[in-house]
Amino acid sequence: MTQADPSPPPSPGAADRAALRALAIRLVEAERAQRGHALDLARMLQVLPLEREGGTRLMRLAEALPRTPDAPTRIALLADKLDPVDWSEAAGEHAGALGAAVRAAMPAARAMLPDARDAAAGTASSPLARALVMPAARAVLERIGAQFVHANDIGTALDRAGREAALHSFDMLGEGARGWPDADRNQRRYLDAIAAVGAVDRDRPCHARQGVSIKLSAIHPRFELPRFGRERGALLERLRALCGRAADAGIPLNVDAEEHDRLSMTLELFDALARDASLAGWPGLGIVAQAYQRSSASTVATLVSIARSRVAAGGAPIAVRLVKGAYWDAEVKRAQELGLDDYPVFVRKADTDASYARCARALLGATGVLRPQFATHNAVTIACVLREAATRGVAPDAFELQRLHGMGAALHAALGALATDGALSGGLPLRRVYAPVGEQRDLLAYLIRRILENGASTSFVRRFADPELSAAELVDAELDAFVAPEETAP
Ligand code: FAD
């Protein structure tokens, strides 16, 4: 497989930077104007900011309560997490009904619960707490979890998606298969999802259809580097089965990016799929690249090279979804535990942003052989992508903008509003929503990633939610950091 040197980081000139800044500010202002219409994560963070005790505790409860099996432990968990927290902090200009409900309900609930220590010992689980607090708390917390789940099953998800303007890529919840029964169940769910998605909108071209996203760790219990030599064949067979069905159905299928130590295996398997003659004419084959990897530029160069070879051999272009990466905390922790000399990921957020822009530039320069899909909830990052596409004359139908279900709705609505006002010189690209489908009990790993991602002080969504920061201040801070020189060592 070819590895290319990274291209130099982008350094916008003064005129470019002014145009970029103006577009980004308009986008942030338009997003803030849309904000009131969507109850998404950005709005929830305004009501219960994660840097305050209440926000963090509520998110932790949302993750832990649905998988706690018995009533006494659930009571103990609630008593512990609702212990002295000042819920009056759920206030502010945008708190609205959600803030009022939290301010009223939480202290009342806490008053009915036993002392945290008694509850942990199981000695004081009051009937009142069980009868009143638990159902209410479960309902609120399931509502938070449900924020991230599009639907419980693929049929309902397709019905719902049919009523929404954007296209979707369905992610069947369940990853990191712990054994063959898990892996078999996930493979079956992927096959069923492909069949269901393939049955709708059959007359549309591949990229105008709903699609699916899959995780390799879901379909094989030992998707690990030391076992790869032995398990490669089985993995490829499973992957080919899924891709074959998606190709027959004419829908897009994206291979998600997971942890760094799985990257080389993922690229090798993807290369094999791209060369597979039986899949050659299918334009739906897609993969995800993570900009936070130090190796991101060479990963993107490898994917461009795979795409070129495929097209040169008479095959269809591939799709490449560019993300920043969802496993940052885990990557840093793992590198520390292993005592590695270096981290596999950048350790300054600005370097990840600069890397994203660099990768975006490389992808937009290769639209003849691939279809870039830019997945981000950062308005400044989107402004960079749109400026780059406009400068290069890349048509808006040659790429996509993607968001996660439960996040970025206001941002995508703002893009629509700007396009209507004629503020997007290149026009509006297709927008797609990554939509997790499944039961809340399978949401755990996904929800933890969203909580960590949005809880970080550098998170754009979190800074966006800060009413003290004007649009210009927010954009300037992002752009100043973004053009800062890249760090050489962690
Ligand atoms: P920002 O707030 O601008 O960026 C946050 C990101 O910056 C963090 O997530 C992290 O990547 C990075 N970061 C944070 N702190 C630091 C630091 N100190 N140093 C360096 N970098 C830092 N993720 C995957 O890993 N695999 C996937 O397959 C995948 N699929 C996705 C599909 C879609 C449609 C979307 C929208 C997201 C997907 N993601 C995936 C998740 C994605 O990686 C995160 O949502 C994204 O990183 C958040 O970036 P942002 O630009 O929205 O926000």
Tab-separated table of C-alpha atoms and ligand atoms in Angstrom, residues 169 213-215 255-259 288-292 321-328 345-353 356 374-378 381 402-404 407 432-434 449-450 453-454 456 458-462 478, ligand 1:
chain	number	residue	atom	x	y	z
A	169	SER	CA	-26.610	6.491	7.328
A	213	SER	CA	-22.479	2.379	8.584
A	214	ILE	CA	-20.756	-0.659	10.044
A	215	LYS	CA	-18.032	-1.344	12.594
A	255	VAL	CA	-16.805	1.284	7.247
A	256	ASP	CA	-16.452	3.325	10.460
A	257	ALA	CA	-13.038	4.178	11.915
A	258	GLU	CA	-12.280	2.760	15.371
A	259	GLU	CA	-9.155	2.763	17.579
A	288	VAL	CA	-13.924	6.845	7.484
A	289	ALA	CA	-10.640	8.727	8.036
A	290	GLN	CA	-9.795	10.345	11.397
A	291	ALA	CA	-8.009	13.714	11.289
A	292	TYR	CA	-6.762	13.439	14.894
A	321	ARG	CA	-15.988	10.361	5.374
A	322	LEU	CA	-13.642	12.693	7.221
A	323	VAL	CA	-14.095	12.967	11.010
A	324	LYS	CA	-11.825	14.323	13.738
A	325	GLY	CA	-12.057	11.099	15.753
A	326	ALA	CA	-14.123	9.845	18.664
A	327	TYR	CA	-11.581	7.872	20.740
A	328	TRP	CA	-9.217	10.675	21.784
A	345	VAL	CA	-3.097	11.208	17.989
A	346	PHE	CA	-2.431	14.935	18.128
A	347	VAL	CA	-2.524	16.337	21.646
A	348	ARG	CA	-3.455	19.909	20.770
A	349	LYS	CA	-7.009	20.384	19.558
A	350	ALA	CA	-5.805	23.056	17.094
A	351	ASP	CA	-3.521	20.488	15.434
A	352	THR	CA	-6.488	18.201	14.878
A	353	ASP	CA	-8.417	21.114	13.350
A	356	TYR	CA	-8.838	18.207	9.290
A	374	PHE	CA	-17.355	15.998	5.882
A	375	ALA	CA	-18.692	14.971	9.288
A	376	THR	CA	-18.375	17.699	11.939
A	377	HIS	CA	-20.525	19.846	14.224
A	378	ASN	CA	-17.992	22.676	14.155
A	381	THR	CA	-14.570	23.625	10.255
A	402	GLN	CA	-22.807	14.937	7.746
A	403	ARG	CA	-23.917	15.207	11.357
A	404	LEU	CA	-24.873	12.837	14.157
A	407	MET	CA	-26.486	16.939	17.309
A	432	ARG	CA	-26.740	13.347	5.758
A	433	VAL	CA	-27.449	12.244	9.334
A	434	TYR	CA	-25.570	9.365	11.011
A	449	ARG	CA	-17.974	8.730	23.423
A	450	ARG	CA	-20.510	11.543	22.983
A	453	GLU	CA	-16.386	14.446	23.285
A	454	ASN	CA	-18.814	17.131	24.364
A	456	ALA	CA	-14.040	18.424	26.809
A	458	THR	CA	-12.090	22.412	23.832
A	459	SER	CA	-15.288	21.011	22.303
A	460	PHE	CA	-16.786	23.399	19.771
A	461	VAL	CA	-20.355	22.392	20.658
A	462	ARG	CA	-19.664	23.225	24.277
A	478	GLU	CA	-10.933	28.926	16.609
B	1	FAD	P1	-14.736	19.845	17.668
B	1	FAD	O1	-15.246	20.290	18.957
B	1	FAD	O2	-14.297	20.867	16.678
B	1	FAD	O3	-13.686	18.736	17.752
B	1	FAD	C1	-13.668	17.811	18.811
B	1	FAD	C2	-12.659	16.753	18.417
B	1	FAD	O4	-11.324	17.290	18.427
B	1	FAD	C3	-12.610	15.584	19.380
B	1	FAD	O5	-13.648	14.644	19.126
B	1	FAD	C4	-11.234	15.023	19.060
B	1	FAD	O6	-11.255	14.271	17.868
B	1	FAD	C5	-10.414	16.284	18.816
B	1	FAD	N1	-9.725	16.737	20.029
B	1	FAD	C6	-10.288	17.134	21.208
B	1	FAD	N2	-9.323	17.483	22.100
B	1	FAD	C7	-8.138	17.304	21.469
B	1	FAD	C8	-6.776	17.503	21.862
B	1	FAD	N3	-6.454	17.948	23.077
B	1	FAD	N4	-5.803	17.235	20.955
B	1	FAD	C9	-6.107	16.794	19.720
B	1	FAD	N5	-7.381	16.586	19.288
B	1	FAD	C10	-8.383	16.834	20.155
B	1	FAD	N6	-15.607	9.161	14.892
B	1	FAD	C11	-14.792	8.095	14.705
B	1	FAD	O7	-13.761	7.979	15.384
B	1	FAD	N7	-15.114	7.130	13.787
B	1	FAD	C12	-16.212	7.236	12.973
B	1	FAD	O8	-16.437	6.358	12.153
B	1	FAD	C13	-17.064	8.371	13.131
B	1	FAD	N8	-18.166	8.550	12.349
B	1	FAD	C14	-18.849	9.737	12.446
B	1	FAD	C15	-19.883	10.017	11.548
B	1	FAD	C16	-20.518	11.251	11.580
B	1	FAD	C17	-21.571	11.559	10.568
B	1	FAD	C18	-20.146	12.216	12.556
B	1	FAD	C19	-20.780	13.569	12.604
B	1	FAD	C20	-19.170	11.929	13.470
B	1	FAD	C21	-18.521	10.697	13.434
B	1	FAD	N9	-17.523	10.394	14.336
B	1	FAD	C22	-16.718	9.316	14.148
B	1	FAD	C23	-17.377	11.208	15.569
B	1	FAD	C24	-16.446	12.338	15.337
B	1	FAD	O9	-15.112	11.893	15.380
B	1	FAD	C25	-16.690	13.400	16.424
B	1	FAD	O10	-18.055	13.732	16.386
B	1	FAD	C26	-15.870	14.571	16.124
B	1	FAD	O11	-14.540	14.312	16.464
B	1	FAD	C27	-16.292	15.848	16.799
B	1	FAD	O12	-15.623	16.839	16.040
B	1	FAD	P2	-16.275	18.245	15.700
B	1	FAD	O13	-15.536	18.830	14.551
B	1	FAD	O14	-17.733	18.085	15.566
B	1	FAD	O15	-16.047	19.059	17.049
